Coordinates of C-alpha atoms in Angstrom, one line a residue:
Chain E
M1 CA -10.4 -29.0 -10.2
S2 CA -13.8 -27.7 -11.3
T3 CA -14.0 -29.6 -14.5
A4 CA -13.2 -32.8 -12.7
S5 CA -15.7 -32.2 -10.0
A6 CA -18.3 -31.1 -12.6
K7 CA -17.8 -34.5 -14.3
A8 CA -17.9 -36.3 -11.0
M9 CA -21.2 -34.5 -10.3
A10 CA -22.8 -35.8 -13.4
Y11 CA -22.2 -39.4 -12.2
D12 CA -22.5 -39.0 -8.5
N13 CA -24.7 -36.4 -7.0
K14 CA -23.7 -37.0 -3.4
G15 CA -20.3 -35.2 -3.8
I16 CA -19.8 -32.0 -1.8
L17 CA -20.6 -30.0 -4.8
G18 CA -23.7 -32.1 -5.4
T19 CA -25.2 -31.6 -2.0
L20 CA -24.3 -28.0 -1.5
G21 CA -24.1 -26.7 -5.1
R22 CA -21.4 -24.5 -6.3
D23 CA -22.8 -21.5 -4.6
G24 CA -22.8 -23.4 -1.3
L25 CA -19.1 -24.1 -1.7
L26 CA -18.4 -20.5 -2.5
Q27 CA -20.4 -19.3 0.5
I28 CA -18.3 -21.6 2.7
I29 CA -15.1 -20.1 1.3
L30 CA -16.4 -16.6 1.9
I31 CA -17.4 -17.3 5.5
A32 CA -14.2 -19.1 6.3
N33 CA -12.2 -16.2 4.8
T34 CA -14.2 -13.6 6.8
I35 CA -13.6 -15.5 10.0
L36 CA -9.9 -15.6 9.1
M37 CA -9.9 -11.9 8.5
L38 CA -11.9 -10.8 11.5
F39 CA -10.7 -13.3 14.2
P40 CA -7.2 -11.9 14.7
I41 CA -8.8 -8.4 15.0
V42 CA -11.3 -9.6 17.5
I43 CA -8.6 -11.3 19.5
M44 CA -6.6 -8.0 19.5
I45 CA -9.6 -6.1 20.8
F46 CA -10.4 -8.7 23.4
S47 CA -6.8 -9.0 24.6
G48 CA -6.7 -5.2 25.3
F49 CA -9.2 -5.8 28.1
K50 CA -7.1 -8.6 29.7
S51 CA -4.2 -9.0 32.0
N52 CA -1.1 -11.2 31.1
P53 CA -2.3 -14.3 32.9
E54 CA -5.8 -14.0 31.3
I55 CA -4.2 -13.7 27.8
F56 CA -1.9 -16.7 28.3
N57 CA -4.4 -19.0 29.9
N58 CA -7.6 -18.1 28.1
P59 CA -6.5 -16.3 24.9
F60 CA -9.9 -16.7 23.2
A61 CA -12.2 -16.0 26.2
I62 CA -14.6 -13.0 26.1
P63 CA -13.1 -10.5 28.5
D64 CA -14.6 -8.2 31.1
F65 CA -15.2 -5.1 29.0
T66 CA -15.4 -2.8 32.0
N67 CA -11.7 -3.4 32.8
L68 CA -10.2 -0.4 31.1
S69 CA -6.9 -0.4 33.0
N70 CA -4.7 -1.2 29.9
Y71 CA -6.4 1.5 27.9
I72 CA -5.9 4.0 30.8
S73 CA -2.2 3.0 30.9
V74 CA -1.8 3.7 27.2
W75 CA -3.7 7.0 27.4
T76 CA -1.9 8.4 30.5
Q77 CA 1.6 6.9 30.5
T78 CA 2.5 7.3 26.9
N79 CA 2.6 10.0 24.3
F80 CA -0.3 8.4 22.4
I81 CA -2.4 11.6 22.2
R82 CA 0.6 13.5 20.9
Y83 CA 1.2 10.9 18.2
L84 CA -2.4 10.9 17.2
F85 CA -2.5 14.7 16.9
N86 CA 0.7 14.6 14.9
S87 CA -0.8 12.1 12.5
V88 CA -4.0 14.1 12.1
F89 CA -2.0 17.3 11.4
V90 CA 0.4 15.8 8.9
T91 CA -2.3 13.8 7.1
G92 CA -4.7 16.8 7.0
V93 CA -2.2 19.3 5.7
S94 CA -0.9 16.8 3.1
I95 CA -4.3 15.9 1.8
L96 CA -5.4 19.5 1.6
S97 CA -2.3 20.5 -0.3
I98 CA -2.6 17.5 -2.6
L99 CA -6.2 18.4 -3.5
V100 CA -5.5 22.1 -4.1
L101 CA -2.3 21.5 -6.2
G102 CA -3.7 18.4 -7.9
T103 CA -6.9 20.2 -8.9
M104 CA -5.0 23.2 -10.2
A105 CA -2.9 21.0 -12.5
A106 CA -5.7 18.8 -13.6
Y107 CA -7.9 21.8 -14.3
A108 CA -5.3 23.4 -16.5
I109 CA -4.6 20.1 -18.4
A110 CA -8.2 19.1 -18.8
R111 CA -9.8 22.5 -19.6
Y112 CA -7.3 24.5 -21.7
E113 CA -5.3 23.7 -24.8
F114 CA -1.8 24.9 -24.3
F115 CA 1.7 24.0 -25.5
G116 CA 3.1 21.0 -23.6
A117 CA -0.1 20.0 -21.8
S118 CA 0.2 16.3 -22.8
F119 CA 3.9 16.3 -21.9
I120 CA 3.0 17.7 -18.4
L121 CA 0.4 15.1 -17.9
L122 CA 2.9 12.4 -18.9
F123 CA 5.4 13.9 -16.4
F124 CA 2.8 13.5 -13.6
M125 CA 1.9 10.0 -14.7
A126 CA 5.6 8.9 -14.5
G127 CA 5.4 9.7 -10.8
L128 CA 2.7 7.0 -10.4
T129 CA 5.2 4.1 -10.8
L130 CA 8.3 5.6 -9.2
P131 CA 8.9 4.3 -5.8
L132 CA 10.0 7.4 -3.9
K133 CA 11.4 5.3 -1.1
L134 CA 14.4 4.6 -3.3
A135 CA 15.2 8.4 -3.4
I136 CA 15.3 8.6 0.3
I137 CA 19.0 9.5 0.5
P138 CA 18.8 12.6 -1.8
L139 CA 15.5 13.6 0.0
F140 CA 17.3 13.3 3.3
I141 CA 20.1 15.6 2.1
L142 CA 17.6 18.0 0.4
F143 CA 15.6 18.3 3.6
R144 CA 18.8 18.9 5.6
D145 CA 19.8 21.7 3.3
L146 CA 16.3 23.2 3.5
G147 CA 16.4 22.9 7.3
I148 CA 13.2 20.9 7.5
L149 CA 14.7 17.6 8.6
N150 CA 13.0 16.6 11.9
T151 CA 9.9 18.7 11.2
H152 CA 6.5 17.8 9.9
W153 CA 7.1 19.7 6.8
A154 CA 9.5 17.1 5.5
L155 CA 6.7 14.5 5.7
V156 CA 4.2 16.9 4.1
A157 CA 6.6 17.6 1.2
V158 CA 7.1 13.8 0.5
Y159 CA 3.4 13.0 0.9
V160 CA 2.3 15.7 -1.5
A161 CA 4.9 14.6 -4.0
M162 CA 3.7 11.0 -3.6
G163 CA 0.0 11.9 -3.8
L164 CA 0.0 14.4 -6.7
P165 CA 0.3 11.9 -9.6
S166 CA -2.7 9.8 -8.8
T167 CA -4.8 12.9 -7.9
V168 CA -3.9 14.6 -11.2
F169 CA -4.8 11.3 -12.9
I170 CA -8.2 11.0 -11.2
M171 CA -9.1 14.7 -11.4
T172 CA -8.1 15.1 -15.1
G173 CA -10.2 12.2 -16.1
F174 CA -13.1 13.5 -14.2
I175 CA -12.9 17.2 -15.2
R176 CA -12.7 16.1 -18.9
T177 CA -16.2 14.5 -18.6
L178 CA -17.8 17.8 -17.4
P179 CA -19.8 19.5 -20.2
R180 CA -18.2 22.6 -21.8
E181 CA -21.5 24.4 -22.2
L182 CA -21.5 25.3 -18.5
E183 CA -18.4 27.4 -18.6
D184 CA -19.2 28.8 -22.0
A185 CA -22.4 30.2 -20.6
A186 CA -20.6 31.7 -17.6
R187 CA -18.0 33.1 -19.9
M188 CA -20.7 34.7 -22.0
D189 CA -22.0 36.4 -18.9
G190 CA -18.5 37.9 -18.4
A191 CA -17.3 35.7 -15.5
S192 CA -13.5 35.6 -15.0
E193 CA -11.6 32.3 -15.4
L194 CA -11.1 32.1 -11.7
R195 CA -14.8 32.7 -11.0
I196 CA -15.7 29.9 -13.6
M197 CA -13.3 27.4 -12.0
W198 CA -14.4 28.2 -8.4
S199 CA -18.1 28.7 -8.7
V200 CA -19.1 26.6 -11.8
L201 CA -16.8 23.6 -12.1
L202 CA -15.3 22.9 -8.7
P203 CA -18.7 22.3 -7.0
L204 CA -19.3 19.6 -9.6
C205 CA -15.9 17.9 -8.8
R206 CA -16.9 16.9 -5.3
P207 CA -17.2 13.1 -5.9
A208 CA -13.8 13.0 -7.6
L209 CA -12.2 15.1 -4.8
I210 CA -13.6 12.7 -2.2
I211 CA -12.2 9.7 -4.2
S212 CA -8.8 11.4 -4.4
A213 CA -8.8 12.3 -0.7
I214 CA -9.5 8.7 0.3
H215 CA -7.0 7.3 -2.2
N216 CA -4.3 9.3 -0.4
L217 CA -5.6 9.1 3.1
V218 CA -4.8 5.5 3.9
P219 CA -1.2 5.4 2.6
I220 CA -0.3 8.7 4.3
W221 CA -2.0 8.0 7.6
N222 CA -0.3 4.5 7.7
D223 CA 3.1 5.5 6.4
F224 CA 6.0 4.4 8.6
F225 CA 9.1 4.6 6.3
F226 CA 9.4 8.3 5.9
P227 CA 8.9 9.3 9.6
L228 CA 11.4 6.6 10.5
V229 CA 14.1 8.4 8.4
F230 CA 13.0 12.0 8.8
I231 CA 11.7 12.3 12.4
Q232 CA 13.9 11.7 15.5
R233 CA 12.2 13.9 18.1
D234 CA 9.6 11.9 20.1
A235 CA 7.2 14.8 20.3
L236 CA 6.9 14.9 16.5
K237 CA 6.4 11.2 15.9
T238 CA 3.3 10.0 14.0
L239 CA 1.1 7.3 15.2
P240 CA 2.7 4.3 13.4
Q241 CA 6.1 5.5 14.4
G242 CA 5.1 6.3 17.9
L243 CA 3.6 2.8 18.1
T244 CA 7.0 1.2 17.5
A245 CA 8.5 3.3 20.4
F246 CA 5.6 2.2 22.6
M247 CA 5.8 -1.5 21.7
G248 CA 9.5 -1.4 22.5
E249 CA 8.8 -0.1 26.0
Y250 CA 6.0 -2.5 27.0
T251 CA 7.5 -5.7 25.7
T252 CA 6.3 -7.8 28.6
N253 CA 2.9 -6.4 29.2
W254 CA 0.8 -8.0 26.5
G255 CA -2.5 -6.5 27.7
V256 CA -1.1 -2.9 27.3
M257 CA 0.4 -3.8 23.9
F258 CA -2.9 -5.1 22.6
A259 CA -4.7 -2.1 24.0
G260 CA -2.2 0.2 22.2
L261 CA -2.6 -1.7 18.9
T262 CA -6.4 -1.5 19.3
L263 CA -6.3 2.3 20.0
A264 CA -3.9 2.8 17.0
A265 CA -6.2 0.9 14.7
A266 CA -9.4 2.5 16.0
P267 CA -9.6 5.8 14.2
I268 CA -9.1 4.5 10.6
T269 CA -11.2 1.4 11.3
V270 CA -14.2 3.4 12.5
I271 CA -14.0 5.8 9.5
Y272 CA -13.6 2.8 7.2
I273 CA -16.7 1.0 8.6
I274 CA -18.8 4.2 8.2
L275 CA -17.5 5.0 4.7
S276 CA -16.6 1.5 3.5
R277 CA -18.0 2.1 0.0
Q278 CA -16.1 5.3 -0.6
F279 CA -12.9 3.7 0.9
I280 CA -13.1 0.7 -1.4
N281 CA -13.8 2.9 -4.4
G282 CA -11.1 5.4 -3.5
M283 CA -8.4 2.8 -2.8
T284 CA -9.0 0.7 -5.9
S285 CA -9.5 3.7 -8.2
G286 CA -5.9 3.9 -9.2
A287 CA -6.1 0.4 -10.5
L288 CA -9.2 0.9 -12.6
K289 CA -9.8 3.0 -15.6
Chain B
M1 CA -11.8 27.5 -26.6
P2 CA -11.6 30.9 -25.1
R3 CA -9.8 33.3 -27.4
L4 CA -10.4 36.4 -25.3
R5 CA -7.8 38.1 -23.1
L6 CA -5.0 36.0 -24.4
T7 CA -2.3 37.4 -22.2
G8 CA -4.5 37.0 -19.1
R9 CA -5.3 33.4 -20.2
G10 CA -1.6 32.5 -20.5
L11 CA -0.9 34.0 -17.1
W12 CA -3.8 32.1 -15.6
I13 CA -2.7 28.7 -17.0
T14 CA 0.8 29.4 -15.8
A15 CA -0.4 30.2 -12.3
L16 CA -2.4 26.9 -12.2
I17 CA 0.3 24.6 -13.5
V18 CA 3.6 26.0 -12.1
P19 CA 3.0 25.3 -8.3
P20 CA 2.2 21.6 -8.7
L21 CA 4.9 21.1 -11.3
A22 CA 7.4 22.8 -9.0
V23 CA 6.6 20.3 -6.2
M24 CA 7.1 17.3 -8.6
V25 CA 10.4 18.7 -9.9
T26 CA 11.7 19.4 -6.4
F27 CA 10.6 16.4 -4.5
V28 CA 10.4 13.7 -7.2
A29 CA 12.5 14.4 -10.3
Y30 CA 15.4 16.1 -8.6
P31 CA 15.8 13.4 -5.8
I32 CA 15.6 10.5 -8.3
L33 CA 18.1 12.0 -10.6
S34 CA 20.4 12.9 -7.6
A35 CA 20.2 9.3 -6.4
L36 CA 21.6 8.3 -9.7
A37 CA 24.5 10.8 -9.4
Y38 CA 25.2 10.0 -5.7
A39 CA 26.0 6.4 -6.5
F40 CA 29.1 7.6 -8.4
Y41 CA 30.7 9.4 -5.4
D42 CA 32.4 8.5 -2.2
W43 CA 30.7 9.6 1.0
Q44 CA 32.0 10.5 4.4
G45 CA 28.8 10.5 6.4
L46 CA 26.7 13.3 4.9
Q47 CA 29.6 14.8 3.1
R48 CA 30.1 14.1 -0.6
G49 CA 33.7 13.1 -1.5
E50 CA 35.3 12.4 -4.8
F51 CA 34.0 10.9 -8.0
V52 CA 34.6 7.1 -8.0
G53 CA 32.8 6.0 -11.1
F54 CA 31.3 2.5 -11.0
K55 CA 33.1 1.5 -7.8
H56 CA 30.1 1.1 -5.6
F57 CA 28.1 -0.8 -8.2
H58 CA 31.1 -3.2 -8.5
T59 CA 31.3 -3.5 -4.7
V60 CA 27.6 -4.4 -4.2
L61 CA 27.5 -6.8 -7.1
F62 CA 30.9 -8.5 -7.2
T63 CA 32.9 -7.9 -3.9
E64 CA 32.4 -10.3 -1.0
P65 CA 30.7 -10.2 1.4
F66 CA 28.4 -7.5 -0.2
A67 CA 27.8 -9.6 -3.3
S68 CA 26.3 -12.5 -1.4
W69 CA 24.3 -10.2 0.8
T70 CA 22.9 -8.6 -2.3
R71 CA 22.2 -11.9 -3.9
N72 CA 20.5 -13.3 -0.8
A73 CA 18.3 -10.3 -0.4
F74 CA 17.4 -10.3 -4.1
I75 CA 16.5 -14.0 -4.1
N76 CA 14.3 -13.5 -1.0
N77 CA 12.5 -10.7 -2.9
V78 CA 11.9 -13.0 -5.8
I79 CA 10.5 -15.7 -3.5
V80 CA 8.2 -13.1 -1.9
F81 CA 7.0 -11.9 -5.2
F82 CA 6.2 -15.3 -6.7
S83 CA 4.6 -16.6 -3.5
L84 CA 2.4 -13.5 -3.2
M85 CA 1.5 -13.8 -6.9
V86 CA 0.1 -17.2 -6.2
I87 CA -1.3 -16.9 -2.7
Q88 CA -2.5 -13.3 -2.6
N89 CA -3.6 -12.8 -6.2
G90 CA -4.8 -16.3 -6.7
F91 CA -6.9 -16.4 -3.6
G92 CA -8.0 -12.8 -4.4
F93 CA -9.4 -14.0 -7.7
V94 CA -11.3 -16.9 -6.1
L95 CA -12.7 -14.5 -3.5
A96 CA -13.6 -12.0 -6.1
Y97 CA -15.5 -14.7 -8.1
A98 CA -17.3 -15.8 -4.9
L99 CA -18.3 -12.2 -4.1
W100 CA -19.4 -11.6 -7.7
R101 CA -22.1 -14.2 -7.3
E102 CA -23.9 -11.8 -4.9
L103 CA -24.7 -14.6 -2.4
P104 CA -26.4 -13.5 0.8
G105 CA -24.0 -11.6 3.0
A106 CA -21.7 -10.6 0.1
A107 CA -21.7 -6.9 1.2
F108 CA -20.5 -7.9 4.7
H109 CA -17.8 -10.2 3.3
R110 CA -16.6 -7.4 1.0
V111 CA -16.2 -5.0 3.9
A112 CA -14.4 -7.7 6.0
V113 CA -11.9 -8.8 3.4
F114 CA -10.8 -5.2 2.9
L115 CA -10.5 -4.2 6.5
P116 CA -6.9 -5.2 7.0
V117 CA -6.0 -3.3 3.9
V118 CA -6.7 0.0 5.6
L119 CA -4.7 -0.8 8.7
S120 CA -1.1 0.3 9.1
T121 CA 1.6 -2.3 8.3
V122 CA 3.0 -1.4 11.7
I123 CA -0.2 -2.5 13.5
I124 CA -0.4 -5.7 11.4
G125 CA 3.3 -6.5 11.9
F126 CA 3.1 -6.2 15.7
L127 CA -0.2 -8.0 16.0
W128 CA 1.1 -11.0 14.1
K129 CA 4.5 -10.9 15.9
L130 CA 2.6 -11.3 19.2
F131 CA 0.4 -14.0 17.6
F132 CA 3.4 -16.0 16.4
H133 CA 5.1 -15.9 19.9
P134 CA 6.4 -19.4 20.3
I135 CA 5.0 -20.0 23.8
F136 CA 2.2 -17.5 24.5
G137 CA 1.1 -16.7 21.0
P138 CA -2.4 -17.7 20.0
V139 CA -1.2 -19.4 16.8
N140 CA 0.7 -22.1 18.6
Q141 CA -2.0 -22.2 21.3
I142 CA -4.5 -23.1 18.6
F143 CA -2.2 -25.8 17.2
R144 CA -1.6 -27.3 20.6
G145 CA -5.3 -27.2 21.4
M146 CA -6.1 -29.1 18.3
G147 CA -3.5 -31.7 19.2
L148 CA -1.2 -30.6 16.4
D149 CA 1.8 -30.1 18.6
F150 CA 4.3 -30.6 15.8
L151 CA 2.9 -27.4 14.2
A152 CA 3.7 -25.4 17.3
Q153 CA 6.9 -24.0 15.9
P154 CA 8.9 -20.8 16.7
W155 CA 7.6 -19.5 13.3
L156 CA 9.5 -16.3 13.2
G157 CA 12.6 -17.6 15.0
Q158 CA 13.8 -20.3 12.6
S159 CA 15.3 -19.8 9.1
S160 CA 13.0 -22.5 7.5
T161 CA 9.7 -20.8 8.5
A162 CA 10.4 -17.1 9.0
L163 CA 10.1 -15.9 5.4
G164 CA 7.0 -18.1 4.9
S165 CA 5.4 -16.6 8.0
L166 CA 6.0 -13.0 6.7
I167 CA 4.5 -13.9 3.3
F168 CA 1.4 -15.4 5.0
V169 CA 0.9 -12.2 7.1
N170 CA 1.4 -10.0 4.0
A171 CA -1.2 -12.1 2.1
W172 CA -3.6 -12.0 5.0
A173 CA -3.3 -8.2 5.2
W174 CA -3.5 -7.5 1.4
V175 CA -5.7 -10.1 -0.2
G176 CA -8.6 -7.7 0.0
F177 CA -6.9 -5.4 -2.6
P178 CA -6.7 -7.8 -5.5
T179 CA -10.1 -9.2 -4.5
L180 CA -11.9 -5.9 -4.9
V181 CA -10.0 -4.8 -8.0
F182 CA -10.8 -8.2 -9.7
L183 CA -14.4 -7.9 -8.4
A184 CA -14.8 -4.4 -10.0
G185 CA -13.4 -5.8 -13.2
M186 CA -16.0 -8.7 -13.1
Q187 CA -18.8 -6.4 -12.4
R188 CA -18.1 -4.5 -15.6
I189 CA -18.6 -7.6 -17.8
P190 CA -21.8 -7.0 -19.7
T191 CA -24.6 -9.4 -18.7
E192 CA -25.6 -10.1 -22.3
L193 CA -22.1 -11.4 -22.9
L194 CA -22.3 -13.8 -20.0
D195 CA -25.8 -14.9 -21.0
A196 CA -24.7 -15.6 -24.5
A197 CA -21.7 -17.6 -23.2
R198 CA -23.9 -19.6 -20.8
M199 CA -26.0 -20.7 -23.8
E200 CA -22.9 -22.2 -25.4
T201 CA -21.4 -24.0 -22.4
N202 CA -22.7 -25.1 -19.0
S203 CA -19.2 -25.4 -17.6
E204 CA -18.5 -22.5 -15.3
W205 CA -14.8 -23.4 -15.6
V206 CA -14.8 -22.7 -19.4
L207 CA -16.8 -19.5 -18.7
I208 CA -14.1 -18.3 -16.3
R209 CA -11.2 -19.2 -18.6
K210 CA -12.7 -18.0 -21.8
I211 CA -14.8 -15.0 -20.8
V212 CA -14.2 -13.8 -17.2
W213 CA -10.4 -14.0 -17.1
P214 CA -9.7 -12.3 -20.4
L215 CA -12.1 -9.5 -19.5
V216 CA -10.6 -8.8 -16.1
A217 CA -7.1 -8.8 -17.7
P218 CA -6.8 -5.0 -17.5
S219 CA -7.4 -5.1 -13.8
A220 CA -5.0 -8.0 -13.5
T221 CA -2.3 -6.0 -15.3
V222 CA -2.4 -3.3 -12.7
V223 CA -2.6 -5.7 -9.7
F224 CA 0.4 -7.7 -11.0
I225 CA 2.5 -4.6 -11.6
L226 CA 1.6 -3.1 -8.2
L227 CA 2.5 -6.4 -6.5
F228 CA 5.8 -6.5 -8.4
I229 CA 6.7 -3.0 -7.3
G230 CA 5.5 -3.6 -3.8
S231 CA 7.5 -6.9 -3.4
F232 CA 10.8 -5.3 -4.5
N233 CA 10.1 -2.4 -2.1
W234 CA 9.2 -4.7 0.8
F235 CA 10.4 -3.0 4.0
E236 CA 7.8 -2.2 6.7
L237 CA 6.6 -5.7 7.5
P238 CA 10.0 -7.5 7.8
Y239 CA 11.3 -4.4 9.7
I240 CA 8.6 -4.7 12.3
M241 CA 8.4 -8.5 12.6
V242 CA 12.0 -9.7 12.2
G243 CA 14.1 -6.5 12.5
L244 CA 16.5 -4.6 10.4
D245 CA 19.0 -7.6 10.0
G246 CA 16.5 -9.9 8.4
S247 CA 16.9 -12.4 11.2
P248 CA 17.3 -15.2 11.8
Y249 CA 20.6 -15.4 9.9
G250 CA 19.5 -13.2 7.0
S251 CA 16.7 -15.7 6.0
T252 CA 14.3 -12.8 5.8
D253 CA 16.7 -10.2 4.4
V254 CA 15.3 -8.3 1.5
L255 CA 16.6 -5.5 -0.7
G256 CA 14.6 -2.8 1.3
L257 CA 16.2 -3.8 4.6
Y258 CA 19.6 -4.3 3.1
F259 CA 19.4 -0.9 1.4
Y260 CA 18.3 0.8 4.7
R261 CA 21.1 -0.8 6.7
T262 CA 23.7 0.2 4.1
A263 CA 22.5 3.8 3.8
F264 CA 21.6 4.6 7.4
G265 CA 23.4 2.0 9.5
N266 CA 22.0 -0.1 12.3
Q267 CA 22.5 -0.5 16.0
S268 CA 25.1 -3.2 15.7
A269 CA 27.2 -1.6 12.9
G270 CA 26.8 2.1 13.1
V271 CA 28.4 2.8 9.8
Q272 CA 26.4 4.4 7.1
D273 CA 27.4 4.5 3.5
F274 CA 25.4 6.8 1.2
G275 CA 27.5 5.7 -1.8
R276 CA 26.9 2.0 -1.6
G277 CA 23.3 2.7 -0.5
S278 CA 22.7 4.9 -3.6
A279 CA 24.2 2.2 -5.8
L280 CA 21.8 -0.4 -4.3
A281 CA 18.8 2.0 -4.7
V282 CA 19.7 2.7 -8.4
L283 CA 20.1 -1.0 -9.2
T284 CA 16.8 -1.8 -7.5
F285 CA 15.1 1.1 -9.2
M286 CA 16.5 0.1 -12.7
F287 CA 15.4 -3.5 -12.2
I288 CA 11.9 -2.5 -11.1
A289 CA 11.5 0.1 -14.0
V290 CA 12.8 -2.2 -16.7
V291 CA 10.8 -5.3 -15.7
A292 CA 7.7 -3.3 -15.0
A293 CA 7.9 -1.6 -18.3
F294 CA 8.4 -4.7 -20.4
W295 CA 5.9 -6.7 -18.4
T296 CA 3.2 -4.0 -18.7
I297 CA 3.7 -4.0 -22.5
R298 CA 3.3 -7.8 -22.6
L299 CA 0.3 -7.9 -20.3
R300 CA -1.4 -5.0 -22.2
K301 CA -1.1 -7.1 -25.4
R302 CA -3.2 -9.9 -24.1
E303 CA -6.0 -7.6 -22.9
I304 CA -9.0 -7.5 -25.1
Q305 CA -11.5 -4.8 -25.7
I306 CA -15.2 -5.6 -25.8

């Protein structure tokens, strides 16, 4: 298309490209796309403040933002707070474990030469492409045998297994770039290996730890498949899973449904807007080398 | 390398490497190998029965009605993959190129395009399910308001449009991911290289084809492979928007839904069959692994280093 229009431009400067320039066209594409991205989310937030008749008759009108009745219904008549707490707990414990275990493995692989190091790295890397969803049946049976079916520990176990490969990948790459002189100096001073890791190298790893944490945060926080299989008790459900129960209950009250969706989307959206640069870096980091 | 306290050093490395390895072996390697074994046994609920060889594989591939269910789901997965390849990745590349020009407001557009990526598929699925409601949904209200009544369709309720609607929602939600991966790839192209190329040609199209595209190829490889794996694991979005049966009439059935129904049963047919389910999982897994491996090798070959 571009070659044709570029040729057309040479003859006729009044074409759309001629008047606006290429950048003008690109700017229009960007603005149109941003509207397409944000409009549904804005409508979701607006509708949370409306009653059914208002949504059906004036779906795009700006609502009365002081009308919080839908949000109060979600907050008081459902287990929303419970689901939120469960999600925070499962995500927090999982990410903490991923960072601790991932750093341990990455540190050993990146900092010491030992037999089988590259094989172990390869083993972790294999986990990057394996869709663990397809191993759900053995996991189900394994967790039943371990007695952790229908507990949060089943979720934590799967999430740690899912998150370790990318974390080991990111952390190994980062730790390898740290200069050796630092630890040699500390070693000369008689510091133990643990002391060197903890006080000399780990403080330098903070940027990579943040990238790894965010890389894992979004998929774990949003996961729906594993709770669907492992968690039956309502009091243990995570936010996405609880949302399905909630949406099943309120099928006719659109205002409450939109309020519930808005509340469920709020925590991660707010953090994303504050930390957008870190989020984008963290989530695309697995795809870049 | 430290040569002091050799025994202590060995112990220290072991202490570092064993716990994470144990997690990987227990929760990744063991389950995946077990899935392979489970497919060769009969199952009564959660109880493993006798060894039956390739019976389950034969059933899901060649015995009716399972064979046509498998084929239908697989074909839908293929449609989903190719459509998203064109829409999601194609549009992602255009957006990345537009963002790369650093026009006014680029930072804002970048944050906006990635916002749906951080939202849960459950939220996105329900949101668009309400939007697509035939009577009250905003989508049809917009079409009616614009006088395009013929476009006011029950989008999710008819076989001809249901899968397309799901693909649209998936592209809407995920286009930010390829966009920002491509953008990161473009931003790493050295300026000198671009300046030199601009001296040779004044066609931006030639520049994109000969310089930009080959140099973002490594990012493209990862984006393509991730989309491939994701398309053949597609589950959450159709589960939320059209239900476990891939309604209407299996027009949105995909391997993920079919596998889940087979393994864990659904409300209408409460039967669960871990044997057939495992066979489906193993076949899907093999397919993904083999295609992803060969395709990665092919894609890597066309990548060039500066």
